[in-house]
Amino acid sequence: MMKIHTTQNLNSMGRKQQSTNNVTIPNDEIRLNYSEQMRLHNLPAQQDSYESSISFKGKKEIVQKVVNKATEKELKGKKIFLSRFFDKILDAMEYETCVQAGVAAIVCMGLRPAVIMLTPSKKNKKDNAYASVHSMASGLVSVFTAVVLTAPFAKGLKYAKEHKLQYIKKDILKRMYPNLDINSIGPDNARKARSEWRDIDGIHKFHSDFKNPRRIATPKHIADVSEETLKSIGIDIDLNAMKGKSVNEWVDKKGNKIKPELRDMFIAVKEDGFGTNLFSLQHIDKDFLAEVYPNLDINTISKDGKRLYYDQWKNKDGSKFVLDLDNIHISSYRETASSIPLITGRKRFDVKDKTEKYCSYQTNDEVENPLRVPEKLGTEIKQEYLNADAANDIKAKLFGWMPDIVTRPFMASATIALIPWIMTHIFHMKKTPKVENKDAVNSSGSQTQETTASEKVAAERKEVA
């Protein structure tokens, strides 16, 4: 049994709350313009993951955007940015090993030799020169082996990764993606295009991304929303005329009582273990809604599978259900750049954290206006889907490391074999042979002779005595 304390009326001074989605609902927010809202809306959601080493993957797109922006104007070097050579450099950034080898080459062939030669040393200058040349040879070999051995292998693996779903057997595909309707992909000898694959529910298109669920603009209390935003969702109202009145008394400019769409109306619900969260009246799970409003006859909220407007809902005693509009919040990217996952109150048990969490939904729903809450939900992200996705991530990482794992022994062998040859035949440099210190030998010999003479004199004196 859920422990729901209350639906929250946050229309009060100093309103500020923290939800289990780590989203703060502030009292005041700066409204940004449309272009800024859309830019922030399209940013990928942050993920709870990190790389233990520096990665160059995905940087090509960032560089490409900068180049595209720079070439919109007549800037110096524009021809370089548009050249095939520069395009090849961007393509090479797809191969992380090659980029790392290139950075290592800059250090080994430029910075390190310069430091060695500029650092004062008691050793022979030829030794410093030899160390510098050895560093340069090492950098040259790393680039050569990366381009010759790793790049072709990585290119083949990249192609295999991008097209793997077209060739993987059905039973393996089903284990990898439990949400896939395996019958929708076609026979093995004539697979359908990926865009034609369907979700297991038969309604949505197949979507393999579970890390970036459907997000909506963080809802704000209706009293804090601007006239322009209210008008964009069908509420043409003069807010100045409504000052001091309860939202239940608000009327539009025609004198009609306001009727926001269900999908735009959110209620704040506080539940033990989950904090305070916001739920759309259109998408909130009916069992969860029954817990929120215990007197509500849950059988009256829908007809023919479609949710009815709240003014048609009934209480268990047959009386009309009354919704307090002072509890309503509105979600719109016109009002805020912050966002939260769209949740309905359905829960899943996170096997990793050993806790219950609200379910979120994939982005394979139909969205006619990205600034508003979608009319339909995407596929519910179940725990079994997340478990399979975690296993897929491990396999993908191993797959990505394959070029390094396979080619590293060959690169090490090539390095050992090529460095001496490069130093001898390209840089014409040989290591200075060790020479015995003649001064030390002469000094030692003279000391021995002096010791022998003194002993001889002492013996003669003893005989005379």
Coordinates of C-alpha atoms in Angstrom, one line a residue:
M1 CA 0.0 0.0 0.0
M2 CA 1.4 3.4 -1.0
K3 CA 1.8 6.1 1.6
I4 CA 0.7 9.2 -0.2
H5 CA 0.6 12.1 2.2
T6 CA -1.2 14.8 0.2
T7 CA -1.4 16.6 -3.1
Q8 CA 0.6 19.7 -2.8
N9 CA -0.5 23.3 -3.2
L10 CA 2.7 25.1 -3.9
N11 CA 1.2 28.5 -4.6
S12 CA 2.8 30.1 -1.5
M13 CA 5.7 32.5 -0.9
G14 CA 9.1 31.0 -0.8
R15 CA 7.9 27.9 -2.5
K16 CA 10.7 25.4 -3.1
Q17 CA 10.7 21.7 -3.1
Q18 CA 13.1 18.8 -4.0
S19 CA 11.9 15.7 -5.8
T20 CA 13.3 12.2 -6.2
N21 CA 14.2 13.2 -9.7
N22 CA 16.7 15.7 -8.2
V23 CA 14.8 18.6 -9.7
T24 CA 14.2 21.8 -7.7
I25 CA 11.0 23.7 -8.4
P26 CA 12.1 27.3 -7.7
N27 CA 9.9 30.3 -7.0
D28 CA 11.2 32.5 -9.7
E29 CA 12.8 31.5 -13.1
I30 CA 14.0 33.6 -16.0
R31 CA 12.0 33.0 -19.2
L32 CA 14.3 32.4 -22.1
N33 CA 13.5 33.0 -25.8
Y34 CA 12.3 30.3 -28.1
S35 CA 15.6 29.6 -29.8
E36 CA 17.3 29.2 -26.4
Q37 CA 14.5 26.9 -25.1
M38 CA 14.8 24.7 -28.2
R39 CA 18.5 24.5 -27.9
L40 CA 18.4 23.4 -24.3
H41 CA 15.4 21.1 -25.0
N42 CA 17.5 19.2 -27.6
L43 CA 20.5 18.7 -25.3
P44 CA 20.9 15.0 -24.3
A45 CA 20.0 14.1 -20.8
Q46 CA 22.9 13.6 -18.4
Q47 CA 23.8 10.0 -17.7
D48 CA 25.1 8.4 -14.6
S49 CA 28.2 7.1 -16.2
Y50 CA 31.8 8.1 -16.7
E51 CA 34.9 7.1 -18.6
S52 CA 38.0 6.4 -16.5
S53 CA 40.2 7.7 -19.3
I54 CA 40.0 10.6 -21.8
S55 CA 37.8 9.7 -24.8
F56 CA 37.8 11.3 -28.2
K57 CA 34.6 9.5 -29.3
G58 CA 31.8 11.8 -30.5
K59 CA 34.1 14.8 -30.8
K60 CA 33.9 14.9 -34.5
E61 CA 30.4 16.2 -34.4
I62 CA 31.4 19.0 -32.0
V63 CA 34.3 20.1 -34.2
Q64 CA 32.1 19.9 -37.3
K65 CA 29.5 22.2 -35.7
V66 CA 32.2 24.7 -34.8
V67 CA 33.5 24.5 -38.4
N68 CA 30.1 25.0 -39.9
K69 CA 29.5 28.0 -37.7
A70 CA 32.9 29.5 -38.6
T71 CA 32.5 29.0 -42.3
E72 CA 29.1 30.9 -42.3
K73 CA 31.2 34.0 -42.4
E74 CA 34.2 35.1 -44.5
L75 CA 37.0 34.0 -42.1
K76 CA 40.6 33.5 -42.8
G77 CA 41.4 29.9 -43.3
K78 CA 37.9 29.1 -44.7
K79 CA 39.4 27.1 -47.5
I80 CA 41.3 24.9 -45.1
F81 CA 38.1 24.1 -43.2
L82 CA 36.3 23.2 -46.4
S83 CA 39.2 21.1 -47.8
R84 CA 39.1 17.3 -48.2
F85 CA 42.3 17.1 -46.0
F86 CA 40.4 18.7 -43.0
D87 CA 37.5 16.4 -43.7
K88 CA 39.8 13.4 -43.5
I89 CA 41.1 14.7 -40.1
L90 CA 37.5 14.8 -38.8
D91 CA 37.0 11.3 -40.1
A92 CA 40.1 10.1 -38.3
M93 CA 38.7 11.4 -35.0
E94 CA 36.3 8.6 -35.1
Y95 CA 39.2 6.2 -34.3
E96 CA 40.2 6.9 -30.8
T97 CA 43.4 4.9 -30.9
C98 CA 44.7 7.0 -33.9
V99 CA 43.9 10.2 -32.1
Q100 CA 45.7 9.1 -29.0
A101 CA 48.6 8.0 -31.1
G102 CA 48.7 11.4 -32.8
V103 CA 48.7 13.3 -29.5
A104 CA 51.4 10.9 -28.2
A105 CA 53.4 11.7 -31.4
I106 CA 53.2 15.4 -30.8
V107 CA 54.6 14.9 -27.3
C108 CA 57.2 12.4 -28.3
M109 CA 58.4 14.1 -31.4
G110 CA 58.2 17.7 -30.3
L111 CA 57.7 18.6 -26.6
R112 CA 59.8 15.8 -25.0
P113 CA 62.9 16.2 -27.2
A114 CA 62.8 20.0 -26.6
V115 CA 62.6 19.5 -22.9
I116 CA 65.5 17.0 -22.9
M117 CA 67.8 19.2 -25.0
L118 CA 67.0 22.3 -22.9
T119 CA 67.4 20.6 -19.5
P120 CA 71.0 21.0 -18.1
S121 CA 72.7 17.7 -17.7
K122 CA 76.0 16.4 -16.4
K123 CA 75.9 13.7 -19.0
N124 CA 77.4 13.8 -22.4
K125 CA 75.4 16.0 -24.8
K126 CA 75.4 13.0 -27.2
D127 CA 73.4 11.1 -24.6
N128 CA 70.8 13.8 -24.5
A129 CA 70.6 13.9 -28.3
Y130 CA 70.3 10.1 -28.3
A131 CA 67.4 10.2 -25.8
S132 CA 65.7 12.9 -27.9
V133 CA 66.0 10.9 -31.1
H134 CA 64.7 7.8 -29.3
S135 CA 61.6 9.7 -28.2
M136 CA 61.0 10.9 -31.8
A137 CA 61.4 7.4 -33.2
S138 CA 58.9 6.1 -30.6
G139 CA 56.4 8.7 -31.6
L140 CA 56.9 7.9 -35.3
V141 CA 56.4 4.2 -34.7
S142 CA 53.2 4.8 -32.6
V143 CA 51.6 6.7 -35.5
F144 CA 52.7 4.2 -38.1
T145 CA 51.4 1.2 -36.2
A146 CA 48.1 2.9 -35.3
V147 CA 47.4 3.8 -38.9
V148 CA 48.6 0.5 -40.5
L149 CA 47.3 -1.9 -37.8
T150 CA 44.6 -0.4 -35.7
A151 CA 42.7 2.0 -38.1
P152 CA 41.6 -0.6 -40.7
F153 CA 40.5 -3.0 -37.9
A154 CA 38.6 -0.3 -36.1
K155 CA 36.9 0.8 -39.3
G156 CA 35.7 -2.7 -39.9
L157 CA 34.4 -3.0 -36.3
K158 CA 32.6 0.3 -36.7
Y159 CA 30.8 -0.9 -39.7
A160 CA 29.9 -4.2 -38.0
K161 CA 28.6 -2.2 -34.9
E162 CA 26.4 0.1 -37.1
H163 CA 24.9 -2.8 -39.0
K164 CA 24.9 -5.5 -36.4
L165 CA 21.2 -5.6 -35.9
Q166 CA 20.7 -6.6 -39.5
Y167 CA 22.8 -9.8 -39.1
I168 CA 22.4 -10.9 -35.5
K169 CA 20.2 -14.0 -35.0
K170 CA 16.7 -13.5 -33.7
D171 CA 17.2 -15.4 -30.4
I172 CA 20.2 -13.2 -29.6
L173 CA 18.3 -10.1 -30.7
K174 CA 15.5 -11.0 -28.3
R175 CA 17.9 -11.3 -25.4
M176 CA 19.5 -8.0 -26.2
Y177 CA 16.3 -6.1 -26.7
P178 CA 13.3 -7.6 -24.8
N179 CA 11.1 -4.7 -26.0
L180 CA 11.5 -5.8 -29.7
D181 CA 8.7 -7.5 -31.5
I182 CA 10.8 -10.1 -33.2
N183 CA 8.1 -10.9 -35.8
S184 CA 8.3 -7.4 -37.1
I185 CA 11.8 -7.6 -38.4
G186 CA 11.2 -10.1 -41.2
P187 CA 13.0 -13.3 -42.0
D188 CA 16.8 -13.7 -41.6
N189 CA 17.3 -13.8 -45.3
A190 CA 15.2 -10.6 -45.9
R191 CA 15.4 -8.4 -42.9
K192 CA 13.2 -5.3 -43.0
A193 CA 14.7 -1.8 -42.6
R194 CA 15.4 -0.8 -39.0
S195 CA 12.8 2.0 -39.3
E196 CA 10.1 -0.7 -39.9
W197 CA 10.8 -2.6 -36.7
R198 CA 8.1 -2.5 -34.0
D199 CA 7.9 -2.4 -30.3
I200 CA 6.6 -5.4 -28.5
D201 CA 3.4 -3.5 -27.6
G202 CA 2.6 -3.3 -31.3
I203 CA 1.9 0.4 -31.1
H204 CA 5.3 2.1 -31.1
K205 CA 8.4 1.9 -33.3
F206 CA 11.3 -0.1 -31.9
H207 CA 13.7 2.1 -29.9
S208 CA 16.9 0.8 -28.4
D209 CA 17.7 3.8 -26.3
F210 CA 16.8 3.5 -22.6
K211 CA 19.2 6.1 -21.2
N212 CA 17.4 9.2 -22.5
P213 CA 13.7 8.9 -21.5
R214 CA 11.0 11.3 -22.5
R215 CA 11.5 14.6 -20.6
I216 CA 9.1 17.5 -20.1
A217 CA 9.6 21.0 -18.9
T218 CA 9.7 21.3 -15.2
P219 CA 6.1 22.3 -14.3
K220 CA 5.4 25.7 -12.6
H221 CA 2.4 26.6 -10.6
I222 CA -0.3 28.1 -12.8
A223 CA -0.2 31.4 -10.9
D224 CA 3.5 31.8 -11.9
V225 CA 3.0 31.2 -15.6
S226 CA 2.9 34.1 -18.1
E227 CA -0.1 35.1 -20.1
E228 CA 1.8 34.3 -23.3
T229 CA 2.4 30.7 -22.2
L230 CA -1.2 30.2 -21.0
K231 CA -2.4 31.5 -24.4
S232 CA -0.2 29.0 -26.2
I233 CA -2.0 26.2 -24.5
G234 CA -5.5 27.6 -25.2
I235 CA -6.1 29.8 -22.1
D236 CA -6.6 33.4 -23.2
I237 CA -6.7 35.2 -19.9
D238 CA -6.0 38.7 -18.4
L239 CA -3.8 37.8 -15.4
N240 CA -4.0 41.4 -14.1
A241 CA -7.8 41.1 -13.8
M242 CA -7.4 37.7 -11.9
K243 CA -5.0 39.0 -9.3
G244 CA -6.0 38.1 -5.8
K245 CA -8.5 35.5 -6.9
S246 CA -8.3 31.7 -6.5
V247 CA -7.4 29.8 -9.7
N248 CA -10.8 28.1 -9.3
E249 CA -12.4 31.5 -10.0
W250 CA -10.3 32.4 -13.1
V251 CA -12.1 33.1 -16.3
D252 CA -10.8 33.8 -19.8
K253 CA -11.4 37.1 -21.7
K254 CA -14.8 35.8 -22.9
G255 CA -15.9 35.1 -19.3
N256 CA -15.7 31.3 -19.5
K257 CA -14.1 29.3 -16.8
I258 CA -10.6 28.2 -17.8
K259 CA -10.2 24.6 -19.0
P260 CA -6.5 23.6 -19.4
E261 CA -5.9 20.4 -21.3
L262 CA -5.3 17.3 -19.1
R263 CA -1.8 16.7 -20.4
D264 CA -0.8 20.3 -19.4
M265 CA -2.2 20.0 -15.9
F266 CA 0.2 18.6 -13.3
I267 CA -0.5 17.8 -9.6
A268 CA 2.3 17.6 -7.0
V269 CA 2.1 14.4 -5.0
K270 CA 4.2 13.6 -1.9
E271 CA 4.8 9.9 -1.3
D272 CA 7.0 8.3 1.4
G273 CA 10.3 7.3 0.0
F274 CA 9.9 9.3 -3.2
G275 CA 9.5 12.8 -2.0
T276 CA 7.3 15.3 -4.0
N277 CA 6.9 14.7 -7.7
L278 CA 4.7 16.1 -10.5
F279 CA 2.2 14.0 -12.5
S280 CA 0.2 14.9 -15.6
L281 CA -3.6 14.3 -15.1
Q282 CA -3.7 12.7 -18.6
H283 CA -0.9 10.3 -18.1
I284 CA -1.0 9.5 -14.4
D285 CA -1.5 5.8 -13.7
K286 CA -5.1 5.1 -12.7
D287 CA -4.1 2.9 -9.7
F288 CA -1.7 5.7 -8.5
L289 CA -4.5 8.2 -9.1
A290 CA -6.8 6.1 -6.9
E291 CA -4.3 6.4 -4.1
V292 CA -4.0 10.1 -4.6
Y293 CA -7.8 10.7 -4.5
P294 CA -9.2 7.9 -2.3
N295 CA -12.8 9.1 -2.9
L296 CA -12.5 9.1 -6.6
D297 CA -14.4 6.4 -8.6
I298 CA -11.5 5.3 -10.8
N299 CA -13.9 3.6 -13.3
T300 CA -15.3 7.0 -14.3
I301 CA -12.1 8.6 -15.5
S302 CA -12.0 6.8 -18.9
K303 CA -14.3 5.7 -21.7
D304 CA -13.5 3.5 -24.6
G305 CA -9.8 3.6 -23.6
K306 CA -9.6 7.4 -23.6
R307 CA -9.3 9.5 -20.5
L308 CA -12.2 11.9 -19.9
Y309 CA -11.8 15.5 -18.8
Y310 CA -11.8 15.8 -15.0
D311 CA -15.2 17.6 -14.9
Q312 CA -16.8 14.2 -16.0
W313 CA -15.2 12.3 -13.1
K314 CA -17.3 11.0 -10.3
N315 CA -16.7 10.2 -6.6
K316 CA -17.5 6.8 -5.2
D317 CA -20.8 8.1 -3.8
G318 CA -21.9 9.3 -7.2
S319 CA -21.2 13.0 -6.6
K320 CA -19.2 15.1 -9.0
F321 CA -15.5 15.1 -8.5
V322 CA -14.1 18.5 -7.7
L323 CA -10.5 19.3 -8.7
D324 CA -8.8 22.2 -6.8
L325 CA -7.2 24.2 -9.5
D326 CA -5.0 26.0 -6.9
N327 CA -3.0 22.7 -6.9
I328 CA -2.4 22.8 -10.7
H329 CA 1.0 23.2 -12.3
I330 CA 1.7 23.8 -16.0
S331 CA 4.6 22.3 -18.0
S332 CA 6.0 24.4 -20.9
Y333 CA 9.4 25.1 -22.3
R334 CA 8.3 28.7 -22.7
E335 CA 8.7 29.0 -19.0
T336 CA 11.9 27.1 -18.1
A337 CA 14.9 25.4 -19.6
S338 CA 15.0 22.8 -16.8
S339 CA 13.3 19.4 -17.4
I340 CA 12.3 16.2 -15.6
P341 CA 11.5 12.7 -16.8
L342 CA 7.8 12.2 -17.6
I343 CA 6.5 9.8 -14.9
T344 CA 3.1 8.4 -14.2
G345 CA 3.4 6.7 -10.8
R346 CA 4.1 3.2 -12.1
K347 CA 7.1 1.7 -10.4
R348 CA 10.0 -0.7 -11.0
F349 CA 12.4 -2.3 -8.7
D350 CA 16.0 -1.3 -9.4
V351 CA 18.1 -4.4 -8.8
K352 CA 21.3 -2.4 -8.6
D353 CA 20.2 0.1 -6.0
K354 CA 17.8 -2.3 -4.3
T355 CA 15.1 0.4 -4.3
E356 CA 11.8 1.2 -6.0
K357 CA 11.8 3.9 -8.6
Y358 CA 9.2 5.5 -10.8
C359 CA 9.1 4.2 -14.4
S360 CA 10.0 6.6 -17.2
Y361 CA 9.2 6.3 -20.9
Q362 CA 11.0 6.1 -24.2
T363 CA 11.0 8.8 -26.8
N364 CA 9.2 6.7 -29.4
D365 CA 5.9 8.5 -28.8
E366 CA 4.2 10.9 -31.2
V367 CA 5.2 14.5 -30.5
E368 CA 3.5 17.2 -32.5
N369 CA 5.0 20.0 -30.5
P370 CA 8.3 19.5 -28.6
L371 CA 7.6 22.5 -26.3
R372 CA 4.5 20.8 -24.8
V373 CA 3.7 17.6 -23.0
P374 CA 3.1 14.8 -25.6
E375 CA -0.5 13.5 -26.0
K376 CA 0.7 9.9 -25.9
L377 CA 3.3 8.0 -23.9
G378 CA 6.2 6.1 -25.4
T379 CA 7.2 2.6 -24.4
E380 CA 7.4 2.1 -20.6
I381 CA 11.0 1.4 -19.6
K382 CA 10.8 -1.7 -17.5
Q383 CA 13.6 -3.1 -15.3
E384 CA 14.2 -6.0 -17.6
Y385 CA 14.9 -3.6 -20.4
L386 CA 17.5 -1.8 -18.3
N387 CA 19.1 -5.0 -17.2
A388 CA 19.5 -6.1 -20.9
D389 CA 20.8 -2.6 -21.8
A390 CA 23.4 -2.8 -19.1
A391 CA 24.6 -6.1 -20.5
N392 CA 24.6 -4.6 -24.0
D393 CA 26.8 -1.8 -22.7
I394 CA 29.4 -4.2 -21.3
K395 CA 29.5 -6.1 -24.7
A396 CA 29.8 -2.8 -26.6
K397 CA 32.7 -1.7 -24.5
L398 CA 34.5 -5.0 -25.1
F399 CA 33.7 -4.7 -28.8
G400 CA 35.1 -1.2 -28.8
W401 CA 38.3 -2.3 -27.0
M402 CA 38.8 -5.1 -29.5
P403 CA 41.1 -3.2 -31.9
D404 CA 43.4 -2.4 -29.0
I405 CA 43.3 -5.9 -27.6
V406 CA 44.1 -7.6 -30.9
T407 CA 46.6 -5.1 -32.3
R408 CA 48.5 -4.3 -29.1
P409 CA 50.9 -7.3 -29.2
F410 CA 51.7 -6.5 -32.9
M411 CA 52.2 -2.8 -32.0
A412 CA 54.6 -3.7 -29.2
S413 CA 56.6 -6.1 -31.4
A414 CA 56.7 -3.5 -34.2
T415 CA 57.9 -0.8 -31.8
I416 CA 60.8 -3.0 -30.5
A417 CA 61.8 -3.9 -34.0
L418 CA 61.4 -0.6 -35.7
I419 CA 62.9 1.9 -33.2
P420 CA 66.5 0.7 -33.6
W421 CA 66.2 0.6 -37.4
I422 CA 64.7 4.1 -37.5
M423 CA 67.4 5.6 -35.3
T424 CA 70.1 4.0 -37.4
H425 CA 68.8 4.5 -40.9
I426 CA 66.7 7.6 -40.6
F427 CA 68.3 9.7 -37.8
H428 CA 71.8 8.1 -38.2
M429 CA 72.2 8.0 -34.5
K430 CA 73.9 5.3 -32.4
K431 CA 74.2 5.1 -28.7
T432 CA 77.5 6.3 -27.3
P433 CA 79.5 3.2 -26.1
K434 CA 80.6 3.1 -22.5
V435 CA 84.4 4.0 -22.0
E436 CA 86.4 3.1 -18.9
N437 CA 87.5 6.1 -16.8
K438 CA 91.3 6.2 -17.4
D439 CA 91.8 8.9 -14.7
A440 CA 90.2 6.6 -12.1
V441 CA 92.5 3.7 -13.2
N442 CA 95.7 5.8 -13.1
S443 CA 94.7 7.3 -9.8
S444 CA 94.1 3.8 -8.3
G445 CA 97.4 2.5 -9.7
S446 CA 99.5 5.3 -8.3
Q447 CA 97.9 4.9 -4.9
T448 CA 98.8 1.2 -4.9
Q449 CA 102.4 2.0 -5.8
E450 CA 102.7 4.6 -3.0
T451 CA 101.3 2.1 -0.5
T452 CA 103.8 -0.6 -1.6
A453 CA 106.8 1.8 -1.3
S454 CA 105.8 3.0 2.2
E455 CA 105.5 -0.6 3.4
K456 CA 109.0 -1.4 2.0
V457 CA 110.6 1.6 3.8
A458 CA 108.9 0.5 7.1
A459 CA 110.3 -3.1 6.7
E460 CA 113.9 -1.8 6.1
R461 CA 113.7 0.5 9.2
K462 CA 112.6 -2.6 11.2
E463 CA 115.6 -4.6 10.1
V464 CA 118.1 -1.8 11.0
A465 CA 116.6 -1.5 14.4

